[in-house]
PDB file of C-alpha atoms in Angstrom:
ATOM      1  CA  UNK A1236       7.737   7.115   3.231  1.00  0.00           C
ATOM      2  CA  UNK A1237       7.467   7.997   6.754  1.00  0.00           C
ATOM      3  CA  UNK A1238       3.777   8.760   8.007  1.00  0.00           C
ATOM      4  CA  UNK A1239       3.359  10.864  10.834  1.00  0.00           C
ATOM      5  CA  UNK A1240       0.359  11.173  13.039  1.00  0.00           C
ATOM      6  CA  UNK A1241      -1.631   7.730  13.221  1.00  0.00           C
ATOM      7  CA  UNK A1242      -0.584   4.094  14.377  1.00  0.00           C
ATOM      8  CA  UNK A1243       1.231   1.975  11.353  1.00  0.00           C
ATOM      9  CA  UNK A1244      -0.627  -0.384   9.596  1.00  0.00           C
ATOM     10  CA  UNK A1245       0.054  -3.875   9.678  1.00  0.00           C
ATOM     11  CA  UNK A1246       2.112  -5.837   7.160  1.00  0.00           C
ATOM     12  CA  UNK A1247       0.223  -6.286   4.367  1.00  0.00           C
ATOM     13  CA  UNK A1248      -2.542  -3.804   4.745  1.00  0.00           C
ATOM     14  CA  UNK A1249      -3.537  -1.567   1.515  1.00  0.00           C
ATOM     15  CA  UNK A1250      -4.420   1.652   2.835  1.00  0.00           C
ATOM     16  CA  UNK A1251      -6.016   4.577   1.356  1.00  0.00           C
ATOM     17  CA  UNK A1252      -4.080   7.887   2.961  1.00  0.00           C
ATOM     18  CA  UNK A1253      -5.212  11.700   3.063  1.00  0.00           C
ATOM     19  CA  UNK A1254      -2.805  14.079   4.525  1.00  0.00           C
ATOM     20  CA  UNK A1255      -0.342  16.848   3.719  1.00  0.00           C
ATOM     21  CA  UNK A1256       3.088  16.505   3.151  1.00  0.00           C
ATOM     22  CA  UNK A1257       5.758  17.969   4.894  1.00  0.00           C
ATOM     23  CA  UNK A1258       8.330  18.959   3.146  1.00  0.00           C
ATOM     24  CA  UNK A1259       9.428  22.012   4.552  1.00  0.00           C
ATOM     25  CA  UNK A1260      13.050  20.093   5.625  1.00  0.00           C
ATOM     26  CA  UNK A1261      14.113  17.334   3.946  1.00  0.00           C
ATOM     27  CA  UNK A1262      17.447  16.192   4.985  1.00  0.00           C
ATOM     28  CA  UNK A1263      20.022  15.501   2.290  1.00  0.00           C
ATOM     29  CA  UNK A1264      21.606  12.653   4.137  1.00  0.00           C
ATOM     30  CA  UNK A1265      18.269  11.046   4.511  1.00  0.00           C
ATOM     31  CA  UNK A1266      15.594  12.358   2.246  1.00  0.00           C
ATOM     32  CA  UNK A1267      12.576  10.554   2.970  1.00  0.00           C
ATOM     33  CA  UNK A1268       9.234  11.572   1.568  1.00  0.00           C
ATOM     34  CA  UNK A1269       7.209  12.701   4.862  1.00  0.00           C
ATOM     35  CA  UNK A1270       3.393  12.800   5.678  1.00  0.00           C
ATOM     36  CA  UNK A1271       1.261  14.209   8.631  1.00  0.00           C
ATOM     37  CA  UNK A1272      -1.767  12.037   7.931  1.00  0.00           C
ATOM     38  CA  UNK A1273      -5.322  13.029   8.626  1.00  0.00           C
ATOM     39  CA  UNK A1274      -7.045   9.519   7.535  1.00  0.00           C
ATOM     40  CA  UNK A1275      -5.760   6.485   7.185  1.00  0.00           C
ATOM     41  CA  UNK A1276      -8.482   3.468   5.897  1.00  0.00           C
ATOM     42  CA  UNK A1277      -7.956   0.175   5.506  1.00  0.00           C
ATOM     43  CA  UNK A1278      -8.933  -1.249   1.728  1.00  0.00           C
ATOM     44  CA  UNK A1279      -8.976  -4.152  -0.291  1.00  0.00           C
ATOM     45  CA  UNK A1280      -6.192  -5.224  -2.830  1.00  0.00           C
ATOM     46  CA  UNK A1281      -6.562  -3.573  -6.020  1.00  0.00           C
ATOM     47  CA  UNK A1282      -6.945  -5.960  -9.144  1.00  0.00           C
ATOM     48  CA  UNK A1283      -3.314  -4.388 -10.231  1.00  0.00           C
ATOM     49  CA  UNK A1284      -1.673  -3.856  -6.984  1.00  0.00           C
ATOM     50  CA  UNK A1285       1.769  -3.243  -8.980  1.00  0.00           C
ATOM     51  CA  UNK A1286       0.806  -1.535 -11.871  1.00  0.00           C
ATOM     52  CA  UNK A1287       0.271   2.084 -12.512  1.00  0.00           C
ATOM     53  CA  UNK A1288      -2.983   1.400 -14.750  1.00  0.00           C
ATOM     54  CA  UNK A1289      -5.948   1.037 -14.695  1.00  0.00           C
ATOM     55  CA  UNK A1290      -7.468  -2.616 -14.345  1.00  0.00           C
ATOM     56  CA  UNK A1291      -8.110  -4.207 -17.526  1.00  0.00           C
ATOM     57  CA  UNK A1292     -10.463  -7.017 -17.788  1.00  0.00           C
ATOM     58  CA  UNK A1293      -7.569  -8.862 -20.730  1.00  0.00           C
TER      59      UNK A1293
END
């Protein structure tokens, strides 16, 4: 994803991001998700960083 709008994070920074997307052109050779951030804060690592659930304590 491209973020648009603040300095990059460093390498291995969680983030939490609010913005808006911009998809009003997305090129076809190249379509890359785009985002015109507002805030960007640094957080901790989640208990599931790669999982798309919610922590479980088993």
């Amino acid at each position: 994803m491209e973020m648009h709008g603040v300095k990059a994070p460093d390498n291995d920074t969680w983030v939490e991001v609010t913005g808006v997307w911009r998809a009003e052109h997305v090129p076809v050779a190249n379509p890359v998700p785009a985002m015109e951030v507002g805030v960007l804060k640094p957080v901790g690592q989640p208990r599931n960083p790669y999982h798309d659930a919610p922590p479980t304590d088993g």
